[in-house]
Amino acid sequence: MNENLFASFAAPTILGLPAAVPIILFPSLLIPTSKYLINNRLITTQQWLIQLTLKQMMTLHNTKGRTWSLMLISLIIFIATTNLLGLLPHSFTPTTQLSMNLAMAIPLWAGTVATGLRLKTKNTLAHLLPQGTPTPLIPMLIIIETISLFIQPMALAVRLTANITAGHLLMHLIGAATLALSTISLPMTPIIFTILALLTILEIAVALIQAYVFTLLVSLYLHDNT
Amino acid sequence: MASVIPVKDKKLLEVKWVELPSWILTRDFSPSGIFGAFRRSYYRYYNKYINVKKRSISGVTMVLACYVLFSYCLPYKQLKHERLCKYYLRGHARRPPTPRPSWPEPLREEHNLDRC
């Protein structure tokens, strides 16, 4: 275990040059495209999964909202593959970097707000005040609703960062504890190792769920605004 | 030494050592040339291991194993301090150097095999 626990989250470099860009582009190699109707198993499986996700996610949108399908499906595929690849030993997960998650969350959220302001201006502004509030509370409530609107992209980004980072940190710590315990008391090691195995299963689930939650929230913001 | 096939069209494994510099000079190192080289290598791997009838998971797992090795090599300088060793030298961990006193240093034990 390194004395600085966060050293494994540092941005990777190859001979001083940042290697983050090739690592971010790597998942695209695992998802090939094809020009044929009937493909090999890899592409067929991937296309089936994508269709499943698409149907599940985009049914609640109207026509205007469905123009965002490509964006949302590529988002969920990117986040899911990046998170799952980050579970491999020693790999770097770009979604642990807050900068990257902010770069994903802010433009998408801003896009939904701008769409709403453009298409349904009155409705979007009316959302800033819940129905049935007593008159004296109105100014305060508008301020609160505006703040909650502006917090949305921050919450999206920080949620993803914190979940993935926390999971990885926990795995590092428990792995180091297993190694250390193997020298101190051998009977305890299988117990800790079982915890590590369960944690890995949890991490796989978290990786997929976080991708889903991110995309779902963006699509909800979109639904409010189209 | 005259070759029957021009040097430019030969594959790398068929080029003789003498012709190697001239072969390298004939390659296309423009951005589109390099991108084309990546694309060719991708499709060579894809068509050999993934786009076949009796496909197995080894096609994808080879790529993932190479990725793991690659990401191990990237921070190697930091990781090398964390190896398990029988004996650890003083100052093996990554710490900024502390100022040493001026008296002579004590003798260090020489354990060449297990040094970290």
GROMACS .gro file of C-alpha atoms in nm:
model
  342
    1MET     CA    1   0.000   0.000   0.000
    2ASN     CA    2   0.146   0.334  -0.088
    3GLU     CA    3   0.172   0.596   0.179
    4ASN     CA    4  -0.018   0.832  -0.045
    5LEU     CA    5  -0.338   0.644  -0.112
    6PHE     CA    6  -0.442   0.873  -0.393
    7ALA     CA    7  -0.127   0.819  -0.597
    8SER     CA    8  -0.304   0.557  -0.803
    9PHE     CA    9  -0.554   0.818  -0.918
   10ALA     CA   10  -0.287   1.047  -1.059
   11ALA     CA   11  -0.312   1.119  -1.429
   12PRO     CA   12  -0.087   0.877  -1.618
   13THR     CA   13   0.207   0.998  -1.821
   14ILE     CA   14   0.424   0.834  -2.082
   15LEU     CA   15   0.770   0.986  -2.058
   16GLY     CA   16   0.623   1.308  -1.930
   17LEU     CA   17   0.346   1.333  -2.188
   18PRO     CA   18  -0.011   1.294  -2.066
   19ALA     CA   19  -0.143   0.952  -2.157
   20ALA     CA   20  -0.498   1.021  -2.051
   21VAL     CA   21  -0.624   1.076  -2.406
   22PRO     CA   22  -0.530   0.731  -2.546
   23ILE     CA   23  -0.676   0.573  -2.233
   24ILE     CA   24  -1.002   0.761  -2.277
   25LEU     CA   25  -1.016   0.654  -2.641
   26PHE     CA   26  -0.940   0.290  -2.563
   27PRO     CA   27  -1.301   0.172  -2.502
   28SER     CA   28  -1.389   0.265  -2.858
   29LEU     CA   29  -1.162  -0.015  -2.979
   30LEU     CA   30  -1.376  -0.266  -2.794
   31ILE     CA   31  -1.697  -0.162  -2.969
   32PRO     CA   32  -1.657  -0.228  -3.340
   33THR     CA   33  -1.902  -0.112  -3.603
   34SER     CA   34  -2.019  -0.313  -3.897
   35LYS     CA   35  -2.178  -0.251  -4.231
   36TYR     CA   36  -2.349  -0.591  -4.253
   37LEU     CA   37  -2.693  -0.692  -4.138
   38ILE     CA   38  -2.579  -1.018  -3.980
   39ASN     CA   39  -2.257  -0.989  -3.783
   40ASN     CA   40  -2.024  -1.181  -3.562
   41ARG     CA   41  -2.119  -1.254  -3.203
   42LEU     CA   42  -1.944  -0.958  -3.048
   43ILE     CA   43  -2.122  -0.702  -3.259
   44THR     CA   44  -2.454  -0.881  -3.233
   45THR     CA   45  -2.435  -0.889  -2.853
   46GLN     CA   46  -2.340  -0.526  -2.834
   47GLN     CA   47  -2.613  -0.420  -3.072
   48TRP     CA   48  -2.872  -0.617  -2.877
   49LEU     CA   49  -2.763  -0.456  -2.550
   50ILE     CA   50  -2.773  -0.111  -2.705
   51GLN     CA   51  -3.122  -0.169  -2.842
   52LEU     CA   52  -3.240  -0.284  -2.500
   53THR     CA   53  -3.101   0.026  -2.332
   54LEU     CA   54  -3.237   0.251  -2.602
   55LYS     CA   55  -3.589   0.119  -2.573
   56GLN     CA   56  -3.582   0.136  -2.194
   57MET     CA   57  -3.454   0.489  -2.186
   58MET     CA   58  -3.612   0.674  -2.470
   59THR     CA   59  -3.976   0.563  -2.450
   60LEU     CA   60  -4.071   0.839  -2.211
   61HIS     CA   61  -3.952   1.116  -2.437
   62ASN     CA   62  -4.147   1.293  -2.707
   63THR     CA   63  -4.020   1.349  -3.059
   64LYS     CA   64  -3.807   1.645  -2.967
   65GLY     CA   65  -3.648   1.458  -2.679
   66ARG     CA   66  -3.569   1.158  -2.895
   67THR     CA   67  -3.333   1.364  -3.106
   68TRP     CA   68  -3.101   1.330  -2.807
   69SER     CA   69  -3.094   0.947  -2.826
   70LEU     CA   70  -2.753   0.922  -2.991
   71MET     CA   71  -2.602   1.151  -2.732
   72LEU     CA   72  -2.752   0.970  -2.435
   73ILE     CA   73  -2.676   0.618  -2.557
   74SER     CA   74  -2.314   0.703  -2.635
   75LEU     CA   75  -2.293   0.861  -2.291
   76ILE     CA   76  -2.414   0.554  -2.109
   77ILE     CA   77  -2.195   0.323  -2.316
   78PHE     CA   78  -1.891   0.539  -2.257
   79ILE     CA   79  -1.940   0.568  -1.882
   80ALA     CA   80  -2.023   0.198  -1.843
   81THR     CA   81  -1.723   0.073  -2.042
   82THR     CA   82  -1.486   0.320  -1.879
   83ASN     CA   83  -1.602   0.222  -1.530
   84LEU     CA   84  -1.581  -0.149  -1.605
   85LEU     CA   85  -1.235  -0.117  -1.757
   86GLY     CA   86  -1.128   0.068  -1.445
   87LEU     CA   87  -1.188  -0.247  -1.242
   88LEU     CA   88  -0.896  -0.420  -1.412
   89PRO     CA   89  -0.579  -0.418  -1.202
   90HIS     CA   90  -0.358  -0.110  -1.231
   91SER     CA   91  -0.580   0.056  -1.491
   92PHE     CA   92  -0.658   0.424  -1.485
   93THR     CA   93  -1.025   0.524  -1.475
   94PRO     CA   94  -1.089   0.859  -1.637
   95THR     CA   95  -1.421   0.895  -1.455
   96THR     CA   96  -1.241   0.930  -1.123
   97GLN     CA   97  -1.121   1.269  -1.237
   98LEU     CA   98  -1.363   1.542  -1.141
   99SER     CA   99  -1.247   1.750  -1.436
  100MET     CA  100  -1.370   1.494  -1.681
  101ASN     CA  101  -1.705   1.442  -1.513
  102LEU     CA  102  -1.766   1.814  -1.496
  103ALA     CA  103  -1.677   1.835  -1.863
  104MET     CA  104  -1.946   1.576  -1.933
  105ALA     CA  105  -2.211   1.705  -1.696
  106ILE     CA  106  -2.204   2.081  -1.749
  107PRO     CA  107  -2.252   2.090  -2.129
  108LEU     CA  108  -2.527   1.828  -2.119
  109TRP     CA  109  -2.716   1.998  -1.840
  110ALA     CA  110  -2.669   2.339  -2.004
  111GLY     CA  111  -2.801   2.189  -2.326
  112THR     CA  112  -3.117   2.070  -2.157
  113VAL     CA  113  -3.173   2.407  -1.990
  114ALA     CA  114  -3.110   2.596  -2.312
  115THR     CA  115  -3.350   2.366  -2.498
  116GLY     CA  116  -3.614   2.427  -2.235
  117LEU     CA  117  -3.566   2.803  -2.239
  118ARG     CA  118  -3.588   2.805  -2.615
  119LEU     CA  119  -3.885   2.575  -2.668
  120LYS     CA  120  -4.099   2.628  -2.361
  121THR     CA  121  -3.978   2.952  -2.205
  122LYS     CA  122  -4.280   3.019  -1.989
  123ASN     CA  123  -4.295   2.665  -1.857
  124THR     CA  124  -3.926   2.656  -1.775
  125LEU     CA  125  -3.946   2.980  -1.582
  126ALA     CA  126  -4.263   2.864  -1.412
  127HIS     CA  127  -4.082   2.555  -1.282
  128LEU     CA  128  -3.883   2.786  -1.059
  129LEU     CA  129  -4.184   2.823  -0.830
  130PRO     CA  130  -4.369   2.516  -0.702
  131GLN     CA  131  -4.747   2.531  -0.711
  132GLY     CA  132  -4.938   2.635  -0.403
  133THR     CA  133  -4.668   2.823  -0.218
  134PRO     CA  134  -4.785   3.095   0.021
  135THR     CA  135  -4.723   3.445  -0.116
  136PRO     CA  136  -4.470   3.571   0.144
  137LEU     CA  137  -4.240   3.280   0.067
  138ILE     CA  138  -4.225   3.339  -0.308
  139PRO     CA  139  -3.899   3.542  -0.338
  140MET     CA  140  -3.707   3.305  -0.116
  141LEU     CA  141  -3.838   3.000  -0.294
  142ILE     CA  142  -3.741   3.131  -0.636
  143ILE     CA  143  -3.388   3.182  -0.512
  144ILE     CA  144  -3.381   2.834  -0.365
  145GLU     CA  145  -3.512   2.675  -0.682
  146THR     CA  146  -3.255   2.862  -0.891
  147ILE     CA  147  -2.979   2.740  -0.666
  148SER     CA  148  -3.107   2.385  -0.692
  149LEU     CA  149  -3.112   2.419  -1.070
  150PHE     CA  150  -2.751   2.531  -1.078
  151ILE     CA  151  -2.645   2.258  -0.840
  152GLN     CA  152  -2.765   1.987  -1.080
  153PRO     CA  153  -2.449   1.961  -1.297
  154MET     CA  154  -2.226   1.976  -0.990
  155ALA     CA  155  -2.425   1.697  -0.830
  156LEU     CA  156  -2.405   1.486  -1.146
  157ALA     CA  157  -2.029   1.519  -1.171
  158VAL     CA  158  -1.950   1.483  -0.802
  159ARG     CA  159  -2.182   1.183  -0.764
  160LEU     CA  160  -2.002   0.989  -1.036
  161THR     CA  161  -1.655   1.088  -0.919
  162ALA     CA  162  -1.720   1.013  -0.555
  163ASN     CA  163  -1.884   0.675  -0.615
  164ILE     CA  164  -1.615   0.541  -0.842
  165THR     CA  165  -1.326   0.686  -0.641
  166ALA     CA  166  -1.466   0.555  -0.314
  167GLY     CA  167  -1.511   0.207  -0.456
  168HIS     CA  168  -1.159   0.196  -0.591
  169LEU     CA  169  -1.012   0.327  -0.267
  170LEU     CA  170  -1.199   0.065  -0.067
  171MET     CA  171  -1.068  -0.209  -0.291
  172HIS     CA  172  -0.711  -0.080  -0.254
  173LEU     CA  173  -0.742  -0.068   0.123
  174ILE     CA  174  -0.899  -0.409   0.165
  175GLY     CA  175  -0.652  -0.561  -0.079
  176ALA     CA  176  -0.363  -0.416   0.118
  177ALA     CA  177  -0.522  -0.539   0.440
  178THR     CA  178  -0.548  -0.891   0.297
  179LEU     CA  179  -0.182  -0.887   0.202
  180ALA     CA  180  -0.076  -0.756   0.540
  181LEU     CA  181  -0.296  -1.003   0.728
  182SER     CA  182  -0.155  -1.297   0.536
  183THR     CA  183   0.170  -1.249   0.725
  184ILE     CA  184   0.015  -1.166   1.061
  185SER     CA  185  -0.265  -1.420   1.102
  186LEU     CA  186  -0.343  -1.663   0.822
  187PRO     CA  187  -0.694  -1.778   0.937
  188MET     CA  188  -0.828  -1.423   0.902
  189THR     CA  189  -0.715  -1.394   0.542
  190PRO     CA  190  -1.000  -1.593   0.378
  191ILE     CA  191  -1.257  -1.378   0.555
  192ILE     CA  192  -1.102  -1.058   0.431
  193PHE     CA  193  -1.059  -1.211   0.090
  194THR     CA  194  -1.429  -1.293   0.078
  195ILE     CA  195  -1.502  -0.931   0.160
  196LEU     CA  196  -1.276  -0.831  -0.128
  197ALA     CA  197  -1.458  -1.065  -0.366
  198LEU     CA  198  -1.797  -0.931  -0.262
  199LEU     CA  199  -1.669  -0.579  -0.298
  200THR     CA  200  -1.553  -0.650  -0.651
  201ILE     CA  201  -1.899  -0.774  -0.742
  202LEU     CA  202  -2.043  -0.461  -0.588
  203GLU     CA  203  -1.804  -0.248  -0.786
  204ILE     CA  204  -1.915  -0.407  -1.109
  205ALA     CA  205  -2.271  -0.328  -1.020
  206VAL     CA  206  -2.181   0.025  -0.916
  207ALA     CA  207  -1.999   0.082  -1.242
  208LEU     CA  208  -2.308  -0.002  -1.441
  209ILE     CA  209  -2.551   0.169  -1.210
  210GLN     CA  210  -2.361   0.495  -1.203
  211ALA     CA  211  -2.360   0.506  -1.580
  212TYR     CA  212  -2.730   0.447  -1.578
  213VAL     CA  213  -2.801   0.706  -1.313
  214PHE     CA  214  -2.598   0.972  -1.489
  215THR     CA  215  -2.772   0.919  -1.816
  216LEU     CA  216  -3.114   0.884  -1.659
  217LEU     CA  217  -3.084   1.212  -1.479
  218VAL     CA  218  -2.974   1.390  -1.794
  219SER     CA  219  -3.270   1.242  -1.975
  220LEU     CA  220  -3.502   1.351  -1.694
  221TYR     CA  221  -3.375   1.705  -1.715
  222LEU     CA  222  -3.433   1.677  -2.087
  223HIS     CA  223  -3.785   1.550  -2.037
  224ASP     CA  224  -3.867   1.845  -1.818
  225ASN     CA  225  -3.746   2.077  -2.081
  226THR     CA  226  -3.894   1.942  -2.405
  227MET     CA  227   2.197  -0.577  -5.488
  228ALA     CA  228   1.899  -0.560  -5.717
  229SER     CA  229   1.566  -0.693  -5.582
  230VAL     CA  230   1.300  -0.832  -5.807
  231ILE     CA  231   1.020  -0.669  -5.604
  232PRO     CA  232   1.073  -0.299  -5.531
  233VAL     CA  233   1.167  -0.231  -5.169
  234LYS     CA  234   0.862  -0.015  -5.114
  235ASP     CA  235   0.616  -0.301  -5.165
  236LYS     CA  236   0.780  -0.556  -4.939
  237LYS     CA  237   0.644  -0.643  -4.597
  238LEU     CA  238   0.872  -0.578  -4.302
  239LEU     CA  239   0.957  -0.942  -4.240
  240GLU     CA  240   1.071  -0.985  -4.600
  241VAL     CA  241   1.300  -0.685  -4.608
  242LYS     CA  242   1.667  -0.764  -4.587
  243TRP     CA  243   1.881  -0.589  -4.325
  244VAL     CA  244   2.070  -0.397  -4.593
  245GLU     CA  245   1.748  -0.256  -4.735
  246LEU     CA  246   1.601  -0.159  -4.399
  247PRO     CA  247   1.693   0.213  -4.398
  248SER     CA  248   1.558   0.263  -4.748
  249TRP     CA  249   1.242   0.072  -4.654
  250ILE     CA  250   1.186   0.297  -4.354
  251LEU     CA  251   1.230   0.602  -4.575
  252THR     CA  252   0.961   0.486  -4.815
  253ARG     CA  253   0.695   0.458  -4.543
  254ASP     CA  254   0.432   0.726  -4.511
  255PHE     CA  255   0.476   0.917  -4.186
  256SER     CA  256   0.214   1.182  -4.248
  257PRO     CA  257  -0.081   1.193  -4.002
  258SER     CA  258  -0.308   1.012  -4.246
  259GLY     CA  259  -0.034   0.755  -4.302
  260ILE     CA  260   0.003   0.689  -3.930
  261PHE     CA  261  -0.374   0.673  -3.889
  262GLY     CA  262  -0.387   0.427  -4.177
  263ALA     CA  263  -0.125   0.213  -4.005
  264PHE     CA  264  -0.334   0.204  -3.684
  265ARG     CA  265  -0.642   0.119  -3.884
  266ARG     CA  266  -0.468  -0.162  -4.072
  267SER     CA  267  -0.330  -0.314  -3.754
  268TYR     CA  268  -0.671  -0.290  -3.585
  269TYR     CA  269  -0.842  -0.468  -3.871
  270ARG     CA  270  -0.571  -0.731  -3.894
  271TYR     CA  271  -0.626  -0.820  -3.528
  272TYR     CA  272  -1.004  -0.793  -3.559
  273ASN     CA  273  -1.027  -1.016  -3.862
  274LYS     CA  274  -0.795  -1.273  -3.717
  275TYR     CA  275  -0.941  -1.311  -3.369
  276ILE     CA  276  -1.284  -1.156  -3.344
  277ASN     CA  277  -1.454  -1.160  -3.680
  278VAL     CA  278  -1.443  -1.540  -3.717
  279LYS     CA  279  -1.708  -1.807  -3.688
  280LYS     CA  280  -1.564  -1.998  -3.394
  281ARG     CA  281  -1.496  -1.691  -3.190
  282SER     CA  282  -1.396  -1.726  -2.827
  283ILE     CA  283  -1.339  -1.475  -2.550
  284SER     CA  284  -0.964  -1.499  -2.602
  285GLY     CA  285  -0.988  -1.231  -2.870
  286VAL     CA  286  -1.107  -0.972  -2.620
  287THR     CA  287  -0.914  -1.101  -2.319
  288MET     CA  288  -0.584  -1.069  -2.505
  289VAL     CA  289  -0.656  -0.702  -2.559
  290LEU     CA  290  -0.752  -0.655  -2.194
  291ALA     CA  291  -0.439  -0.835  -2.074
  292CYS     CA  292  -0.223  -0.607  -2.289
  293TYR     CA  293  -0.409  -0.309  -2.148
  294VAL     CA  294  -0.338  -0.423  -1.792
  295LEU     CA  295   0.032  -0.468  -1.872
  296PHE     CA  296   0.043  -0.127  -2.036
  297SER     CA  297  -0.117   0.042  -1.737
  298TYR     CA  298   0.127  -0.140  -1.509
  299CYS     CA  299   0.419  -0.005  -1.707
  300LEU     CA  300   0.298   0.355  -1.699
  301PRO     CA  301   0.354   0.429  -1.328
  302TYR     CA  302   0.635   0.175  -1.290
  303LYS     CA  303   0.869   0.420  -1.123
  304GLN     CA  304   0.624   0.466  -0.838
  305LEU     CA  305   0.515   0.103  -0.822
  306LYS     CA  306   0.867  -0.030  -0.794
  307HIS     CA  307   0.890   0.102  -0.439
  308GLU     CA  308   0.588  -0.100  -0.333
  309ARG     CA  309   0.717  -0.446  -0.410
  310LEU     CA  310   0.714  -0.702  -0.131
  311CYS     CA  311   1.067  -0.753  -0.007
  312LYS     CA  312   1.233  -0.954   0.261
  313TYR     CA  313   1.438  -0.658   0.379
  314TYR     CA  314   1.359  -0.294   0.327
  315LEU     CA  315   1.629  -0.034   0.316
  316ARG     CA  316   1.590   0.287   0.503
  317GLY     CA  317   1.428   0.543   0.277
  318HIS     CA  318   1.275   0.289   0.037
  319ALA     CA  319   0.938   0.462   0.038
  320ARG     CA  320   0.870   0.770  -0.166
  321ARG     CA  321   0.960   1.050   0.069
  322PRO     CA  322   1.134   1.382   0.011
  323PRO     CA  323   1.499   1.359   0.119
  324THR     CA  324   1.550   1.467   0.480
  325PRO     CA  325   1.865   1.663   0.566
  326ARG     CA  326   2.123   1.424   0.710
  327PRO     CA  327   2.347   1.496   1.009
  328SER     CA  328   2.713   1.556   0.943
  329TRP     CA  329   2.855   1.257   1.134
  330PRO     CA  330   2.957   0.946   0.935
  331GLU     CA  331   2.673   0.714   0.831
  332PRO     CA  332   2.634   0.375   0.999
  333LEU     CA  333   2.719   0.072   0.791
  334ARG     CA  334   2.429  -0.064   0.586
  335GLU     CA  335   2.365  -0.439   0.560
  336GLU     CA  336   2.433  -0.573   0.215
  337HIS     CA  337   2.142  -0.791   0.101
  338ASN     CA  338   2.177  -0.773  -0.270
  339LEU     CA  339   1.907  -1.018  -0.368
  340ASP     CA  340   1.624  -0.873  -0.164
  341ARG     CA  341   1.701  -0.505  -0.190
  342CYS     CA  342   1.413  -0.269  -0.248
   0.00000   0.00000   0.00000
